[in-house]
PDB file of C-alpha atoms in Angstrom:
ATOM      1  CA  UNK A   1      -3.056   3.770  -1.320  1.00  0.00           C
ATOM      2  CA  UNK A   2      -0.592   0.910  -0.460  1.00  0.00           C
ATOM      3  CA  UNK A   3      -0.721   0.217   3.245  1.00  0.00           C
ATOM      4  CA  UNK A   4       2.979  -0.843   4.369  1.00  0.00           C
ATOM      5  CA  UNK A   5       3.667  -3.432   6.681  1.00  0.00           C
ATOM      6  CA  UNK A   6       6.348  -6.728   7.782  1.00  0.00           C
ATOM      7  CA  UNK A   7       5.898 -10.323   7.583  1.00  0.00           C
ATOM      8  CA  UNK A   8       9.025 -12.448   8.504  1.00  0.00           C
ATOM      9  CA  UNK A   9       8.013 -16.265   7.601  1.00  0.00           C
ATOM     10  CA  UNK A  10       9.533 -18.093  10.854  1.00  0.00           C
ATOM     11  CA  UNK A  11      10.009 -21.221   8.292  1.00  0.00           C
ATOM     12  CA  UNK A  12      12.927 -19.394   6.665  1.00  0.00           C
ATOM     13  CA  UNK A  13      14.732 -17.157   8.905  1.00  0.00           C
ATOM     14  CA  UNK A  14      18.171 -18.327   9.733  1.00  0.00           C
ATOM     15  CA  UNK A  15      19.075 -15.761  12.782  1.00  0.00           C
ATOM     16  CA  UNK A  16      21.495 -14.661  10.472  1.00  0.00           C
ATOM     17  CA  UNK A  17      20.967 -10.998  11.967  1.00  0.00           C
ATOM     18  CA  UNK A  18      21.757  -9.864   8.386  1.00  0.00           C
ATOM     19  CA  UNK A  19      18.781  -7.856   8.791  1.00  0.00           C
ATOM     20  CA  UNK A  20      19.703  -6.367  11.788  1.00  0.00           C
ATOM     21  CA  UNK A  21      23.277  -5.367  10.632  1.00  0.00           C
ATOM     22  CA  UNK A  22      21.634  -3.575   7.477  1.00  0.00           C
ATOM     23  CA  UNK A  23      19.189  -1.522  10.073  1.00  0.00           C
ATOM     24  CA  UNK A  24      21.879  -0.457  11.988  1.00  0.00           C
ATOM     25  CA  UNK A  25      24.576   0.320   9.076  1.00  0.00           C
ATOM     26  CA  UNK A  26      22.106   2.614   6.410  1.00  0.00           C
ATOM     27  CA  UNK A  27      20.411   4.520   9.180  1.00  0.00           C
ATOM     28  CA  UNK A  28      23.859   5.360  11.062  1.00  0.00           C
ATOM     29  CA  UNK A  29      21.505   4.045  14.222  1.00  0.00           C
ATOM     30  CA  UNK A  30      23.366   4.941  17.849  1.00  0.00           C
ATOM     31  CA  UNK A  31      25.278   2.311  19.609  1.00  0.00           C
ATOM     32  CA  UNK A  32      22.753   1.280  22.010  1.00  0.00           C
ATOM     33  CA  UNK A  33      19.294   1.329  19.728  1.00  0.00           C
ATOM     34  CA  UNK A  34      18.436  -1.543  17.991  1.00  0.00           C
ATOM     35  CA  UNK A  35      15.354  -0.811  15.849  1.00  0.00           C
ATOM     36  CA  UNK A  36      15.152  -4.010  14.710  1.00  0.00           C
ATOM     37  CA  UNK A  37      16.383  -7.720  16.628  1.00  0.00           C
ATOM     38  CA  UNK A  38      16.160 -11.380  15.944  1.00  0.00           C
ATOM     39  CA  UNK A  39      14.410 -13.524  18.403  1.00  0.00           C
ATOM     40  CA  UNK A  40      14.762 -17.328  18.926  1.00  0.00           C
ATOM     41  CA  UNK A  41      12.496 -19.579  21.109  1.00  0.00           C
ATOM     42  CA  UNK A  42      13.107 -22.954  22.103  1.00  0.00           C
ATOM     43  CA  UNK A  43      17.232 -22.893  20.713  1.00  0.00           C
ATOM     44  CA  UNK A  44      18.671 -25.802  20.102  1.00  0.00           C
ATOM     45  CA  UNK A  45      15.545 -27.527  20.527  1.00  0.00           C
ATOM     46  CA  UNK A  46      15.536 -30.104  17.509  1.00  0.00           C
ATOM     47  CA  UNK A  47      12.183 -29.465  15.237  1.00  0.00           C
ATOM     48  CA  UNK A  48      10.924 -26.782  17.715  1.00  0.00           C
ATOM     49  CA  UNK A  49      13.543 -23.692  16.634  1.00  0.00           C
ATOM     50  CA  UNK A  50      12.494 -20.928  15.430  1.00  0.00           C
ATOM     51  CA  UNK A  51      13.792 -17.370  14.945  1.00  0.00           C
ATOM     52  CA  UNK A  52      11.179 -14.205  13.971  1.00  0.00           C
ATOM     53  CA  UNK A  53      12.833 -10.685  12.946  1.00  0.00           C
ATOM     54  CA  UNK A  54      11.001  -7.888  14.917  1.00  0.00           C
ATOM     55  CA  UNK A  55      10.678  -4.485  14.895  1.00  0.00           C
ATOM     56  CA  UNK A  56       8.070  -1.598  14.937  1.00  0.00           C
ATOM     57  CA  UNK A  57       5.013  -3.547  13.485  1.00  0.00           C
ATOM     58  CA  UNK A  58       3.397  -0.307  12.267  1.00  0.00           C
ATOM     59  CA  UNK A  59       0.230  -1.118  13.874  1.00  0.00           C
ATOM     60  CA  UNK A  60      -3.291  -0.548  12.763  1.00  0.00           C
ATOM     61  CA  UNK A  61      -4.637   0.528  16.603  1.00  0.00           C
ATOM     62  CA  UNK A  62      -1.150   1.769  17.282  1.00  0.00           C
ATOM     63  CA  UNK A  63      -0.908   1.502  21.635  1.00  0.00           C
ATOM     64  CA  UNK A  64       2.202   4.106  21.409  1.00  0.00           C
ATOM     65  CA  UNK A  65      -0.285   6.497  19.918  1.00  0.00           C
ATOM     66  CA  UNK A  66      -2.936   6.139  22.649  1.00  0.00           C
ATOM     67  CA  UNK A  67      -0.466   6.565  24.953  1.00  0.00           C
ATOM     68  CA  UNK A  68       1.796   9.621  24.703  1.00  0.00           C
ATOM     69  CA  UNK A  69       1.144  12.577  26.657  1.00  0.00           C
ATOM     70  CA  UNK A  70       2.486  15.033  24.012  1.00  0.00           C
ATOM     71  CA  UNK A  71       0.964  13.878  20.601  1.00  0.00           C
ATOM     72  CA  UNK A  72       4.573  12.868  18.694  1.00  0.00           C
ATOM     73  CA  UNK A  73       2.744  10.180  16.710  1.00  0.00           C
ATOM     74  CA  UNK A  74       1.247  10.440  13.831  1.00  0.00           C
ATOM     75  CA  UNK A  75       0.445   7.986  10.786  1.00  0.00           C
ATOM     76  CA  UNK A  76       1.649   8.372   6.903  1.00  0.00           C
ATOM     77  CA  UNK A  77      -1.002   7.825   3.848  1.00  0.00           C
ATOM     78  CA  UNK A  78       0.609   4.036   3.713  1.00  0.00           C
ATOM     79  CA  UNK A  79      -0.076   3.670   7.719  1.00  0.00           C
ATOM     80  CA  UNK A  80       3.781   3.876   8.518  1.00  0.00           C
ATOM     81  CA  UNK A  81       3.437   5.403  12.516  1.00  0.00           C
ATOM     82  CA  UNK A  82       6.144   7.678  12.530  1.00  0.00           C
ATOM     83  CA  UNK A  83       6.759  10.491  15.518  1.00  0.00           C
ATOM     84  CA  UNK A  84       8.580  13.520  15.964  1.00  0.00           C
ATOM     85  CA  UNK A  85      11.485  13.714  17.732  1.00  0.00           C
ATOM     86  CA  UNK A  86      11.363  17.553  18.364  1.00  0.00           C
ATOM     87  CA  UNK A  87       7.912  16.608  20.592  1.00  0.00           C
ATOM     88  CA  UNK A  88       9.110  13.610  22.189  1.00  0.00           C
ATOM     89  CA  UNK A  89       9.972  14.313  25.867  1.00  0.00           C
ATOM     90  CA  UNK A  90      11.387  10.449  26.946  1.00  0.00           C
ATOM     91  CA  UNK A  91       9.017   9.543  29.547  1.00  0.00           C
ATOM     92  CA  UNK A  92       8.857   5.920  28.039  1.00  0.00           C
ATOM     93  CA  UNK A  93       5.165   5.490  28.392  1.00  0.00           C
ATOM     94  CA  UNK A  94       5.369   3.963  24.855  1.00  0.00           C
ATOM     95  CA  UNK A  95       7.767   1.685  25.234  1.00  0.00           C
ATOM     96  CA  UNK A  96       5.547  -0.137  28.006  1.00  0.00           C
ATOM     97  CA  UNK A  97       2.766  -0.104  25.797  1.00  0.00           C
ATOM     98  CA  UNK A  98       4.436  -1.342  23.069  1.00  0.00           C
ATOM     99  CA  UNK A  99       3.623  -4.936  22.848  1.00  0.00           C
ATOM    100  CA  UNK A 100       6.649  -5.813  20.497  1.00  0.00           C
ATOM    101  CA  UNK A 101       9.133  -3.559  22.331  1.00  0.00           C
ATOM    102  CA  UNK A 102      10.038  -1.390  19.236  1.00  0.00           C
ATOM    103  CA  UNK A 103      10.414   1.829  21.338  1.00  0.00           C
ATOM    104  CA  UNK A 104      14.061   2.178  22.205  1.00  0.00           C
ATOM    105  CA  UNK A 105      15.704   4.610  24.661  1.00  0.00           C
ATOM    106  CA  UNK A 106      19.257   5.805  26.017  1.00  0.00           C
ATOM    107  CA  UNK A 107      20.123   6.446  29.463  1.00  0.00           C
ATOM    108  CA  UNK A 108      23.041   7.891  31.071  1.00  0.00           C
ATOM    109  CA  UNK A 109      23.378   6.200  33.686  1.00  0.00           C
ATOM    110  CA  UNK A 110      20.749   3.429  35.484  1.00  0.00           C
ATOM    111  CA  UNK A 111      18.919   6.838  36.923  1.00  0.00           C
ATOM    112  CA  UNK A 112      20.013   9.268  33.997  1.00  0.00           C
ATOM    113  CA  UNK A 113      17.546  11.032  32.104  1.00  0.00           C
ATOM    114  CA  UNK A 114      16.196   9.198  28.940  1.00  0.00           C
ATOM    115  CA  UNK A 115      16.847  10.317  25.157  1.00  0.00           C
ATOM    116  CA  UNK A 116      14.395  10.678  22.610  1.00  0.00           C
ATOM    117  CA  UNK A 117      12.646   7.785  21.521  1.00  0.00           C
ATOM    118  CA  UNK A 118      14.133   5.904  18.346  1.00  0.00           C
ATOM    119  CA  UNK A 119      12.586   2.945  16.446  1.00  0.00           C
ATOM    120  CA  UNK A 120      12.113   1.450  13.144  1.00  0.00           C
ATOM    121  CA  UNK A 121      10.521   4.139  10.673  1.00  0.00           C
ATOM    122  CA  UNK A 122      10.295   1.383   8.075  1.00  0.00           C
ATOM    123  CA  UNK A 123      12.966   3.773   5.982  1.00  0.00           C
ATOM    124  CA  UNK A 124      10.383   6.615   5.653  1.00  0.00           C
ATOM    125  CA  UNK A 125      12.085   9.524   7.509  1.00  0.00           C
ATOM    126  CA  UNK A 126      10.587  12.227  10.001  1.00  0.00           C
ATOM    127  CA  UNK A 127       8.602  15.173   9.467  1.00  0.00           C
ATOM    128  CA  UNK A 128      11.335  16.784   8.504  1.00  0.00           C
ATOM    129  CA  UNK A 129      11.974  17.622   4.762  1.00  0.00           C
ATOM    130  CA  UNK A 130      12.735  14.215   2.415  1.00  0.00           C
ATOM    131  CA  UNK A 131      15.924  13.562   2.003  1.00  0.00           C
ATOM    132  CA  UNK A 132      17.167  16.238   3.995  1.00  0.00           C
ATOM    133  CA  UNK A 133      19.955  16.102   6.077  1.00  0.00           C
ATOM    134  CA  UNK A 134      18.270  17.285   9.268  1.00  0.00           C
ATOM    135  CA  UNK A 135      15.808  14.136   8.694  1.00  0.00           C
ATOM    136  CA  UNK A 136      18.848  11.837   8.449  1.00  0.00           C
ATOM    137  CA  UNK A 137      20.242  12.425  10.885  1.00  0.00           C
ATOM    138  CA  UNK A 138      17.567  12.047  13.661  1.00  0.00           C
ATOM    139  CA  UNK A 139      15.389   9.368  11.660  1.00  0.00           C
ATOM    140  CA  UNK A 140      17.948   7.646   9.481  1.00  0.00           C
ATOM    141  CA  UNK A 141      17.381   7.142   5.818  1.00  0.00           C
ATOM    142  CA  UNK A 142      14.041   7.980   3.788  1.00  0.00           C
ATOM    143  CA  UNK A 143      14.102   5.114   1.517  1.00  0.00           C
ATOM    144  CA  UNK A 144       9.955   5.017   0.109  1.00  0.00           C
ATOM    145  CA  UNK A 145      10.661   8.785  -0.974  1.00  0.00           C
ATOM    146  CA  UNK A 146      13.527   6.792  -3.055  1.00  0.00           C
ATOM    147  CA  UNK A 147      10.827   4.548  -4.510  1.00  0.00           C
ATOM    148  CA  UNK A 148      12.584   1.962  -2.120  1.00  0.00           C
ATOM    149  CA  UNK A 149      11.566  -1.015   0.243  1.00  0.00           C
ATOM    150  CA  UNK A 150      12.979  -0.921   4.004  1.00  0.00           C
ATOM    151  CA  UNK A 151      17.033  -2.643   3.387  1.00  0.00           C
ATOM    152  CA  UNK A 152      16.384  -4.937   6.180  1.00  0.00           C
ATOM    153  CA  UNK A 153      13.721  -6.848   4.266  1.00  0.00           C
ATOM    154  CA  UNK A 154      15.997  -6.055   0.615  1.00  0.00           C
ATOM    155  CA  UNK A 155      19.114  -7.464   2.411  1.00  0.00           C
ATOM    156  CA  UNK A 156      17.322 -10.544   4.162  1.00  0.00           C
ATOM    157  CA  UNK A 157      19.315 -13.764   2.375  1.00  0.00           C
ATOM    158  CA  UNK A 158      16.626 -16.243   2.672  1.00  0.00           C
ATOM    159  CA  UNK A 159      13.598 -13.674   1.847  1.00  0.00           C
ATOM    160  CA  UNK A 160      12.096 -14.656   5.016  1.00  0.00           C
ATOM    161  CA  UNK A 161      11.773 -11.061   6.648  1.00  0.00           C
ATOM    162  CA  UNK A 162       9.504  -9.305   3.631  1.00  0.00           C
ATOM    163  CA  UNK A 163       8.429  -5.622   3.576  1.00  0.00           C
ATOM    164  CA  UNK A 164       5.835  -3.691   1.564  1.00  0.00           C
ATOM    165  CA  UNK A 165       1.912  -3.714   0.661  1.00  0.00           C
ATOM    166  CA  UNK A 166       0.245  -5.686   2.683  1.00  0.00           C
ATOM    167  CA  UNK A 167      -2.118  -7.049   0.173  1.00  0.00           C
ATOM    168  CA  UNK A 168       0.932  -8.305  -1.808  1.00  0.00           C
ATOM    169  CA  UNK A 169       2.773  -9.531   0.787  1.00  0.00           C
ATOM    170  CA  UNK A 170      -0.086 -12.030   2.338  1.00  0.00           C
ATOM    171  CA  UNK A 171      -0.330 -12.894  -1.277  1.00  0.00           C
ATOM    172  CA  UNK A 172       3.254 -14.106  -0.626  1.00  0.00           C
ATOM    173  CA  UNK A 173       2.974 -15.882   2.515  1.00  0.00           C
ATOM    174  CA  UNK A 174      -0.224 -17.416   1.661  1.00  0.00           C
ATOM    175  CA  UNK A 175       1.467 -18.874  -1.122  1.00  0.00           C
ATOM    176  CA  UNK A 176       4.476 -20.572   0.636  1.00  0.00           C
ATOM    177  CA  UNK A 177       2.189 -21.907   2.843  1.00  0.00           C
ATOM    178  CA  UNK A 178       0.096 -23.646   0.436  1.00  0.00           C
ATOM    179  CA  UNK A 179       3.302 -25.031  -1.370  1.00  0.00           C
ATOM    180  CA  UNK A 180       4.370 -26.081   1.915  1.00  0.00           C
ATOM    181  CA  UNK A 181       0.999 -28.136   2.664  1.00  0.00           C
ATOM    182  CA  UNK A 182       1.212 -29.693  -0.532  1.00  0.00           C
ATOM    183  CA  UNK A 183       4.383 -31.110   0.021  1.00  0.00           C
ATOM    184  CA  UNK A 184       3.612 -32.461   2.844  1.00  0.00           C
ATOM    185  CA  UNK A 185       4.620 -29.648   5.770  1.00  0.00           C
ATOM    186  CA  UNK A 186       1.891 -28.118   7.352  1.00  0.00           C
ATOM    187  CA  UNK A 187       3.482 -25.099   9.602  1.00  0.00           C
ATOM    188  CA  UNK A 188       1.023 -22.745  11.324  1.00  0.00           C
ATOM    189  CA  UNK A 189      -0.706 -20.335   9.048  1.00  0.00           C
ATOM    190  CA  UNK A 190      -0.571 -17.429  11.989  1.00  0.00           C
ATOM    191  CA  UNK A 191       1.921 -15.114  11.232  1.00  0.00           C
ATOM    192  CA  UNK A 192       3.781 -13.639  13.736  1.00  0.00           C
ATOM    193  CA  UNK A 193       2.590 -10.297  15.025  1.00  0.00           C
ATOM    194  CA  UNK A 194       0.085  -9.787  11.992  1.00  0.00           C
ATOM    195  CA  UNK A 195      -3.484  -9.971  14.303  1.00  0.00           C
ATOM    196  CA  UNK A 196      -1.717  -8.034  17.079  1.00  0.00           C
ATOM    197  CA  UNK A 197      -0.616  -5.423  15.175  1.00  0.00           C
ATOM    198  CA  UNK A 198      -3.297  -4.863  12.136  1.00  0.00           C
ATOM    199  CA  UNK A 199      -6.466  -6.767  13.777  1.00  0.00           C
ATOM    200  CA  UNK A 200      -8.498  -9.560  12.233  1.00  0.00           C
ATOM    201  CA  UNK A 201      -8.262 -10.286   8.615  1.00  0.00           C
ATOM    202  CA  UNK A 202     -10.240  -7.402   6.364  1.00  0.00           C
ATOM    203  CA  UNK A 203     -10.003  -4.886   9.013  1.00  0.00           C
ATOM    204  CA  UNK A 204     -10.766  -1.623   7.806  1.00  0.00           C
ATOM    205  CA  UNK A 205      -7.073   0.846   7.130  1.00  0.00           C
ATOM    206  CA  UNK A 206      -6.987   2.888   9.876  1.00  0.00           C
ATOM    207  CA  UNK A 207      -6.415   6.872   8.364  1.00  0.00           C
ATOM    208  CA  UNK A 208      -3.322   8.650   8.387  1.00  0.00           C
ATOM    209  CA  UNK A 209      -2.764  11.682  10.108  1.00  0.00           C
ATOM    210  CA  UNK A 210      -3.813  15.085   8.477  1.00  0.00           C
ATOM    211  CA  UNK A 211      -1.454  17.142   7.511  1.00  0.00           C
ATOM    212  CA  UNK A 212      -2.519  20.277   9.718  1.00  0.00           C
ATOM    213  CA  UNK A 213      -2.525  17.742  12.423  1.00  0.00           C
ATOM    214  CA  UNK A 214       1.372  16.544  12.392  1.00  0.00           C
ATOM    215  CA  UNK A 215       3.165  17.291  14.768  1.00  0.00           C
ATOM    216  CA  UNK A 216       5.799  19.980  14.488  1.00  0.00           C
ATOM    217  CA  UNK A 217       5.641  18.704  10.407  1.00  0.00           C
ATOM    218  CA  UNK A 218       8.493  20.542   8.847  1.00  0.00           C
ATOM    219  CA  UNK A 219       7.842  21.442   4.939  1.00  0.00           C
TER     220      UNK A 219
END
């Protein structure tokens, strides 16, 4: 089973925010969220710029999993963390633990009460039933039960931000890197996120949730 996951090669993004635009426009997303942002360090800074793509990283060890009090979490047979939004009670714990702040929340007001938790689902729905329009509408569009990659990584101009098995994937990155060393550039060979969010290379896939186990799964 194909284990889905991002890579966005810092050599080619462009902070176009094409990516971002594509999020927000397929999965109708609330003014407000942003499940997925472009971030720059060191602008301007001749040689030294570069801009990464983030978003829920889908994590191997997930920390939003260890940490919420009611169970919403649970993990698809291609490791896509997903939670329910039926469950969720917006007490934020996740978005604290979160080391790539994909948890986002409303408020109304600066001491309002909290909405249910919204990030990146990497376009595979809810529990609710594929393609549904319940499942749209509080998760956005269910793309992999198209046969379809994530649009932010489809969309991205420069094919920088990349989406999809993580054994092919590497492959790809690995690649450019090793074109890149023989011509002469040697860029760092870490890739953002990747041992924060899956663990050392060849960790073992962590298992998805079992059926009876997800909660409030809808059929």
């Amino acid at each position: 089973m194909a284990r889905m996951k991002f890579i966005c090669d810092t050599e080619r993004c462009i902070e176009c925010n094409g990516c971002v635009t594509a999020c927000k426009n397929d999965n109708e997303v609330p003014w407000g969220i942003t499940r997925r942002r472009v971030v720059t360090v060191n602008d301007g800074v001749i040689g030294q710029e570069k801009s990464v793509s983030v978003a829920c990283m889908h994590c191997s060890d997930a920390p939003c999993m260890a940490v919420c009090p009611v169970d919403c979490f649970y993990r698809t047979d291609e490791g896509v963390v997903l939670h329910d939004k039926d469950i969720c009670i917006g007490c934020g714990y996740c978005s604290f633990a979160c080391p790539f702040g994909a948890p986002q929340f409303l408020s109304k007001g600066a001491f309002g009460s909290r909405s249910k938790m919204d990030k990146c689902t990497f376009c595979s729905g809810g529990p609710e039933a594929n393609g549904s329009v319940a499942e749209f509408e509080k998760y956005g569009r269910n793309r992999l039960a198209e046969g379809k990659l994530p649009l932010c990584a489809e969309m991205c101009s420069t094919k920088a931000l990349i989406g999809g098995d993580d054994e092919v994937i590497s492959s790809i990155y690995a690649k450019r890197v090793s074109i890149r060393e023989a011509n002469g550039r040697y860029p760092s060979n870490e890739i953002f996120g990747w041992s924060t969010a899956y663990g050392p290379s060849g960790s073992p896939a962590p298992k998805p949730t079992p059926a009876d186990k997800i909660p409030g799964a809808k059929s």
